[in-house]
Protein backbone atom coordinates (compact mmCIF):
# COMPACT_ATOMS: atom_id res chain seq x y z
CA UNK A 1 0.00 0.00 0.00
CA UNK A 2 1.34 3.43 -0.89
CA UNK A 3 2.10 5.92 1.86
CA UNK A 4 -0.83 8.19 0.88
CA UNK A 5 -3.27 5.28 0.78
CA UNK A 6 -2.01 4.05 4.15
CA UNK A 7 -2.31 7.53 5.65
CA UNK A 8 -5.86 7.86 4.27
CA UNK A 9 -6.82 4.44 5.66
CA UNK A 10 -5.42 5.40 9.07
CA UNK A 11 -7.34 8.69 9.09
CA UNK A 12 -10.50 6.89 8.01
CA UNK A 13 -10.08 4.29 10.73
CA UNK A 14 -9.38 6.96 13.32
CA UNK A 15 -12.55 8.83 12.37
CA UNK A 16 -14.55 5.58 12.33
CA UNK A 17 -13.28 4.65 15.80
CA UNK A 18 -14.33 8.05 17.13
CA UNK A 19 -17.78 7.61 15.55
CA UNK A 20 -17.99 4.12 17.05
CA UNK A 21 -17.12 5.51 20.48
CA UNK A 22 -19.82 8.18 20.16
CA UNK A 23 -22.36 5.53 19.14
CA UNK A 24 -21.42 3.38 22.14
CA UNK A 25 -21.69 6.28 24.55
CA UNK A 26 -25.10 7.29 23.22
CA UNK A 27 -26.44 3.73 22.94
CA UNK A 28 -26.88 3.88 19.16
CA UNK A 29 -26.47 0.15 18.56
CA UNK A 30 -27.85 0.33 15.01
CA UNK A 31 -24.96 2.56 13.96
CA UNK A 32 -22.48 0.04 15.39
CA UNK A 33 -23.80 -2.69 13.13
CA UNK A 34 -23.38 -0.47 10.10
CA UNK A 35 -19.72 0.24 10.98
CA UNK A 36 -18.52 -3.35 11.36
CA UNK A 37 -17.70 -4.16 7.72
CA UNK A 38 -16.00 -0.83 7.13
CA UNK A 39 -13.90 -1.18 10.29
CA UNK A 40 -12.86 -4.74 9.45
CA UNK A 41 -11.81 -3.68 5.96
CA UNK A 42 -9.71 -0.77 7.18
CA UNK A 43 -8.05 -2.84 9.89
CA UNK A 44 -7.30 -5.58 7.37
CA UNK A 45 -5.66 -3.09 4.99
CA UNK A 46 -3.51 -1.65 7.74
CA UNK A 47 -2.53 -5.06 9.11
CA UNK A 48 -1.32 -6.09 5.66
CA UNK A 49 0.62 -2.87 5.06
CA UNK A 50 2.23 -1.91 8.35
CA UNK A 51 4.47 -3.65 10.87
CA UNK A 52 3.00 -4.20 14.34
CA UNK A 53 5.58 -1.93 16.00
CA UNK A 54 4.47 1.24 14.21
CA UNK A 55 3.50 4.06 16.59
CA UNK A 56 0.56 5.02 14.41
CA UNK A 57 -0.86 1.52 14.63
CA UNK A 58 -0.25 1.50 18.39
CA UNK A 59 -2.33 4.68 18.75
CA UNK A 60 -5.17 3.13 16.77
CA UNK A 61 -4.90 -0.08 18.79
CA UNK A 62 -5.46 1.94 21.98
CA UNK A 63 -8.68 3.34 20.50
CA UNK A 64 -9.82 -0.11 19.37
CA UNK A 65 -9.21 -1.50 22.87
CA UNK A 66 -11.04 1.47 24.44
CA UNK A 67 -14.05 0.86 22.20
CA UNK A 68 -13.94 -2.87 22.91
CA UNK A 69 -14.13 -2.10 26.62
CA UNK A 70 -17.14 0.16 26.02
CA UNK A 71 -18.77 -2.52 23.87
CA UNK A 72 -18.23 -5.14 26.58
CA UNK A 73 -19.89 -2.81 29.09
CA UNK A 74 -22.83 -2.29 26.76
CA UNK A 75 -23.21 -6.05 26.29
CA UNK A 76 -23.10 -6.58 30.08
CA UNK A 77 -25.87 -4.02 30.43
CA UNK A 78 -27.98 -5.69 27.76
CA UNK A 79 -27.52 -9.09 29.43
CA UNK A 80 -28.50 -7.58 32.78
CA UNK A 81 -31.68 -6.11 31.33
CA UNK A 82 -32.55 -9.40 29.63
CA UNK A 83 -32.10 -11.28 32.92
CA UNK A 84 -34.26 -8.75 34.75
CA UNK A 85 -37.02 -9.00 32.15
CA UNK A 86 -36.93 -12.80 32.40
CA UNK A 87 -37.18 -12.58 36.19
CA UNK A 88 -40.16 -10.22 35.94
CA UNK A 89 -41.92 -12.57 33.52
CA UNK A 90 -41.36 -15.46 35.90
CA UNK A 91 -42.80 -13.46 38.80
CA UNK A 92 -45.95 -12.77 36.80
CA UNK A 93 -46.46 -16.44 35.95
CA UNK A 94 -45.49 -18.18 39.20
CA UNK A 95 -44.90 -17.66 42.89
CA UNK A 96 -41.92 -19.17 44.65
CA UNK A 97 -42.44 -19.95 48.32
CA UNK A 98 -41.21 -22.38 50.96
CA UNK A 99 -43.13 -25.18 52.66
CA UNK A 100 -43.10 -26.00 56.38
CA UNK A 101 -39.95 -28.10 55.93
CA UNK A 102 -38.07 -25.26 54.22
CA UNK A 103 -38.24 -26.73 50.72
CA UNK A 104 -38.77 -24.33 47.86
CA UNK A 105 -42.10 -24.67 46.08
CA UNK A 106 -43.23 -22.99 42.90
CA UNK A 107 -46.91 -22.26 42.44
CA UNK A 108 -48.14 -21.51 38.93
CA UNK A 109 -50.45 -18.57 38.51
CA UNK A 110 -53.16 -19.09 35.91
CA UNK A 111 -53.94 -15.73 34.34
CA UNK A 112 -56.27 -17.18 31.75
CA UNK A 113 -59.55 -16.46 33.51
CA UNK A 114 -61.35 -13.17 33.86
CA UNK A 115 -61.42 -11.46 37.19
CA UNK A 116 -64.68 -10.01 38.35
CA UNK A 117 -64.26 -6.65 40.00
CA UNK A 118 -66.82 -5.18 42.29
CA UNK A 119 -66.98 -1.68 43.61
C-alpha atoms as an extended CHARMM CRD file, in Angstrom:
* protein
*
       119  EXT
         1         1  UNK       CA              0.0000000000        0.0000000000        0.0000000000  PROA      1               0.0000000000
         2         2  UNK       CA              1.3380000000        3.4300000000       -0.8880000000  PROA      2               0.0000000000
         3         3  UNK       CA              2.0980000000        5.9190000000        1.8580000000  PROA      3               0.0000000000
         4         4  UNK       CA             -0.8270000000        8.1880000000        0.8830000000  PROA      4               0.0000000000
         5         5  UNK       CA             -3.2680000000        5.2790000000        0.7750000000  PROA      5               0.0000000000
         6         6  UNK       CA             -2.0140000000        4.0520000000        4.1480000000  PROA      6               0.0000000000
         7         7  UNK       CA             -2.3150000000        7.5340000000        5.6470000000  PROA      7               0.0000000000
         8         8  UNK       CA             -5.8570000000        7.8590000000        4.2690000000  PROA      8               0.0000000000
         9         9  UNK       CA             -6.8200000000        4.4450000000        5.6630000000  PROA      9               0.0000000000
        10        10  UNK       CA             -5.4210000000        5.4030000000        9.0720000000  PROA      10              0.0000000000
        11        11  UNK       CA             -7.3360000000        8.6860000000        9.0880000000  PROA      11              0.0000000000
        12        12  UNK       CA            -10.5030000000        6.8920000000        8.0110000000  PROA      12              0.0000000000
        13        13  UNK       CA            -10.0820000000        4.2870000000       10.7310000000  PROA      13              0.0000000000
        14        14  UNK       CA             -9.3780000000        6.9650000000       13.3220000000  PROA      14              0.0000000000
        15        15  UNK       CA            -12.5530000000        8.8310000000       12.3740000000  PROA      15              0.0000000000
        16        16  UNK       CA            -14.5470000000        5.5850000000       12.3330000000  PROA      16              0.0000000000
        17        17  UNK       CA            -13.2780000000        4.6460000000       15.7970000000  PROA      17              0.0000000000
        18        18  UNK       CA            -14.3350000000        8.0470000000       17.1310000000  PROA      18              0.0000000000
        19        19  UNK       CA            -17.7810000000        7.6110000000       15.5500000000  PROA      19              0.0000000000
        20        20  UNK       CA            -17.9930000000        4.1240000000       17.0470000000  PROA      20              0.0000000000
        21        21  UNK       CA            -17.1200000000        5.5120000000       20.4830000000  PROA      21              0.0000000000
        22        22  UNK       CA            -19.8150000000        8.1800000000       20.1610000000  PROA      22              0.0000000000
        23        23  UNK       CA            -22.3600000000        5.5290000000       19.1380000000  PROA      23              0.0000000000
        24        24  UNK       CA            -21.4160000000        3.3750000000       22.1350000000  PROA      24              0.0000000000
        25        25  UNK       CA            -21.6910000000        6.2770000000       24.5490000000  PROA      25              0.0000000000
        26        26  UNK       CA            -25.1040000000        7.2890000000       23.2210000000  PROA      26              0.0000000000
        27        27  UNK       CA            -26.4370000000        3.7330000000       22.9400000000  PROA      27              0.0000000000
        28        28  UNK       CA            -26.8830000000        3.8840000000       19.1650000000  PROA      28              0.0000000000
        29        29  UNK       CA            -26.4750000000        0.1480000000       18.5640000000  PROA      29              0.0000000000
        30        30  UNK       CA            -27.8530000000        0.3350000000       15.0150000000  PROA      30              0.0000000000
        31        31  UNK       CA            -24.9600000000        2.5620000000       13.9640000000  PROA      31              0.0000000000
        32        32  UNK       CA            -22.4800000000        0.0420000000       15.3860000000  PROA      32              0.0000000000
        33        33  UNK       CA            -23.8000000000       -2.6890000000       13.1260000000  PROA      33              0.0000000000
        34        34  UNK       CA            -23.3810000000       -0.4660000000       10.1000000000  PROA      34              0.0000000000
        35        35  UNK       CA            -19.7200000000        0.2360000000       10.9780000000  PROA      35              0.0000000000
        36        36  UNK       CA            -18.5180000000       -3.3490000000       11.3560000000  PROA      36              0.0000000000
        37        37  UNK       CA            -17.6980000000       -4.1560000000        7.7200000000  PROA      37              0.0000000000
        38        38  UNK       CA            -15.9990000000       -0.8300000000        7.1340000000  PROA      38              0.0000000000
        39        39  UNK       CA            -13.9040000000       -1.1840000000       10.2940000000  PROA      39              0.0000000000
        40        40  UNK       CA            -12.8610000000       -4.7400000000        9.4480000000  PROA      40              0.0000000000
        41        41  UNK       CA            -11.8140000000       -3.6760000000        5.9550000000  PROA      41              0.0000000000
        42        42  UNK       CA             -9.7120000000       -0.7750000000        7.1790000000  PROA      42              0.0000000000
        43        43  UNK       CA             -8.0460000000       -2.8400000000        9.8930000000  PROA      43              0.0000000000
        44        44  UNK       CA             -7.3020000000       -5.5820000000        7.3650000000  PROA      44              0.0000000000
        45        45  UNK       CA             -5.6550000000       -3.0930000000        4.9880000000  PROA      45              0.0000000000
        46        46  UNK       CA             -3.5130000000       -1.6540000000        7.7410000000  PROA      46              0.0000000000
        47        47  UNK       CA             -2.5270000000       -5.0610000000        9.1140000000  PROA      47              0.0000000000
        48        48  UNK       CA             -1.3150000000       -6.0890000000        5.6620000000  PROA      48              0.0000000000
        49        49  UNK       CA              0.6180000000       -2.8720000000        5.0550000000  PROA      49              0.0000000000
        50        50  UNK       CA              2.2350000000       -1.9130000000        8.3480000000  PROA      50              0.0000000000
        51        51  UNK       CA              4.4680000000       -3.6520000000       10.8700000000  PROA      51              0.0000000000
        52        52  UNK       CA              3.0030000000       -4.1970000000       14.3410000000  PROA      52              0.0000000000
        53        53  UNK       CA              5.5800000000       -1.9290000000       15.9960000000  PROA      53              0.0000000000
        54        54  UNK       CA              4.4660000000        1.2350000000       14.2100000000  PROA      54              0.0000000000
        55        55  UNK       CA              3.5030000000        4.0560000000       16.5920000000  PROA      55              0.0000000000
        56        56  UNK       CA              0.5560000000        5.0240000000       14.4070000000  PROA      56              0.0000000000
        57        57  UNK       CA             -0.8570000000        1.5160000000       14.6340000000  PROA      57              0.0000000000
        58        58  UNK       CA             -0.2540000000        1.4990000000       18.3900000000  PROA      58              0.0000000000
        59        59  UNK       CA             -2.3270000000        4.6810000000       18.7490000000  PROA      59              0.0000000000
        60        60  UNK       CA             -5.1700000000        3.1330000000       16.7680000000  PROA      60              0.0000000000
        61        61  UNK       CA             -4.8960000000       -0.0820000000       18.7890000000  PROA      61              0.0000000000
        62        62  UNK       CA             -5.4640000000        1.9390000000       21.9840000000  PROA      62              0.0000000000
        63        63  UNK       CA             -8.6830000000        3.3420000000       20.4990000000  PROA      63              0.0000000000
        64        64  UNK       CA             -9.8180000000       -0.1130000000       19.3710000000  PROA      64              0.0000000000
        65        65  UNK       CA             -9.2100000000       -1.4960000000       22.8650000000  PROA      65              0.0000000000
        66        66  UNK       CA            -11.0400000000        1.4710000000       24.4430000000  PROA      66              0.0000000000
        67        67  UNK       CA            -14.0450000000        0.8650000000       22.2030000000  PROA      67              0.0000000000
        68        68  UNK       CA            -13.9360000000       -2.8670000000       22.9150000000  PROA      68              0.0000000000
        69        69  UNK       CA            -14.1250000000       -2.1010000000       26.6250000000  PROA      69              0.0000000000
        70        70  UNK       CA            -17.1410000000        0.1640000000       26.0230000000  PROA      70              0.0000000000
        71        71  UNK       CA            -18.7670000000       -2.5220000000       23.8710000000  PROA      71              0.0000000000
        72        72  UNK       CA            -18.2280000000       -5.1400000000       26.5850000000  PROA      72              0.0000000000
        73        73  UNK       CA            -19.8950000000       -2.8090000000       29.0900000000  PROA      73              0.0000000000
        74        74  UNK       CA            -22.8330000000       -2.2900000000       26.7610000000  PROA      74              0.0000000000
        75        75  UNK       CA            -23.2100000000       -6.0480000000       26.2940000000  PROA      75              0.0000000000
        76        76  UNK       CA            -23.1020000000       -6.5820000000       30.0770000000  PROA      76              0.0000000000
        77        77  UNK       CA            -25.8740000000       -4.0150000000       30.4330000000  PROA      77              0.0000000000
        78        78  UNK       CA            -27.9810000000       -5.6900000000       27.7640000000  PROA      78              0.0000000000
        79        79  UNK       CA            -27.5150000000       -9.0870000000       29.4340000000  PROA      79              0.0000000000
        80        80  UNK       CA            -28.5040000000       -7.5840000000       32.7830000000  PROA      80              0.0000000000
        81        81  UNK       CA            -31.6830000000       -6.1070000000       31.3340000000  PROA      81              0.0000000000
        82        82  UNK       CA            -32.5510000000       -9.4030000000       29.6340000000  PROA      82              0.0000000000
        83        83  UNK       CA            -32.0990000000      -11.2790000000       32.9250000000  PROA      83              0.0000000000
        84        84  UNK       CA            -34.2590000000       -8.7520000000       34.7530000000  PROA      84              0.0000000000
        85        85  UNK       CA            -37.0160000000       -9.0020000000       32.1530000000  PROA      85              0.0000000000
        86        86  UNK       CA            -36.9290000000      -12.8030000000       32.4020000000  PROA      86              0.0000000000
        87        87  UNK       CA            -37.1830000000      -12.5840000000       36.1940000000  PROA      87              0.0000000000
        88        88  UNK       CA            -40.1640000000      -10.2230000000       35.9440000000  PROA      88              0.0000000000
        89        89  UNK       CA            -41.9200000000      -12.5660000000       33.5160000000  PROA      89              0.0000000000
        90        90  UNK       CA            -41.3650000000      -15.4580000000       35.9030000000  PROA      90              0.0000000000
        91        91  UNK       CA            -42.7990000000      -13.4570000000       38.8030000000  PROA      91              0.0000000000
        92        92  UNK       CA            -45.9520000000      -12.7660000000       36.8030000000  PROA      92              0.0000000000
        93        93  UNK       CA            -46.4620000000      -16.4380000000       35.9490000000  PROA      93              0.0000000000
        94        94  UNK       CA            -45.4880000000      -18.1760000000       39.2000000000  PROA      94              0.0000000000
        95        95  UNK       CA            -44.9000000000      -17.6610000000       42.8890000000  PROA      95              0.0000000000
        96        96  UNK       CA            -41.9240000000      -19.1660000000       44.6510000000  PROA      96              0.0000000000
        97        97  UNK       CA            -42.4410000000      -19.9530000000       48.3170000000  PROA      97              0.0000000000
        98        98  UNK       CA            -41.2110000000      -22.3750000000       50.9600000000  PROA      98              0.0000000000
        99        99  UNK       CA            -43.1300000000      -25.1750000000       52.6640000000  PROA      99              0.0000000000
       100       100  UNK       CA            -43.1040000000      -26.0000000000       56.3810000000  PROA      100             0.0000000000
       101       101  UNK       CA            -39.9490000000      -28.1010000000       55.9340000000  PROA      101             0.0000000000
       102       102  UNK       CA            -38.0650000000      -25.2640000000       54.2220000000  PROA      102             0.0000000000
       103       103  UNK       CA            -38.2390000000      -26.7320000000       50.7230000000  PROA      103             0.0000000000
       104       104  UNK       CA            -38.7700000000      -24.3290000000       47.8640000000  PROA      104             0.0000000000
       105       105  UNK       CA            -42.0950000000      -24.6720000000       46.0760000000  PROA      105             0.0000000000
       106       106  UNK       CA            -43.2250000000      -22.9920000000       42.8970000000  PROA      106             0.0000000000
       107       107  UNK       CA            -46.9110000000      -22.2550000000       42.4410000000  PROA      107             0.0000000000
       108       108  UNK       CA            -48.1380000000      -21.5120000000       38.9280000000  PROA      108             0.0000000000
       109       109  UNK       CA            -50.4500000000      -18.5690000000       38.5060000000  PROA      109             0.0000000000
       110       110  UNK       CA            -53.1620000000      -19.0850000000       35.9120000000  PROA      110             0.0000000000
       111       111  UNK       CA            -53.9360000000      -15.7310000000       34.3410000000  PROA      111             0.0000000000
       112       112  UNK       CA            -56.2700000000      -17.1840000000       31.7530000000  PROA      112             0.0000000000
       113       113  UNK       CA            -59.5540000000      -16.4600000000       33.5070000000  PROA      113             0.0000000000
       114       114  UNK       CA            -61.3480000000      -13.1720000000       33.8590000000  PROA      114             0.0000000000
       115       115  UNK       CA            -61.4150000000      -11.4560000000       37.1920000000  PROA      115             0.0000000000
       116       116  UNK       CA            -64.6840000000      -10.0100000000       38.3530000000  PROA      116             0.0000000000
       117       117  UNK       CA            -64.2600000000       -6.6480000000       39.9950000000  PROA      117             0.0000000000
       118       118  UNK       CA            -66.8210000000       -5.1850000000       42.2920000000  PROA      118             0.0000000000
       119       119  UNK       CA            -66.9820000000       -1.6820000000       43.6150000000  PROA      119             0.0000000000
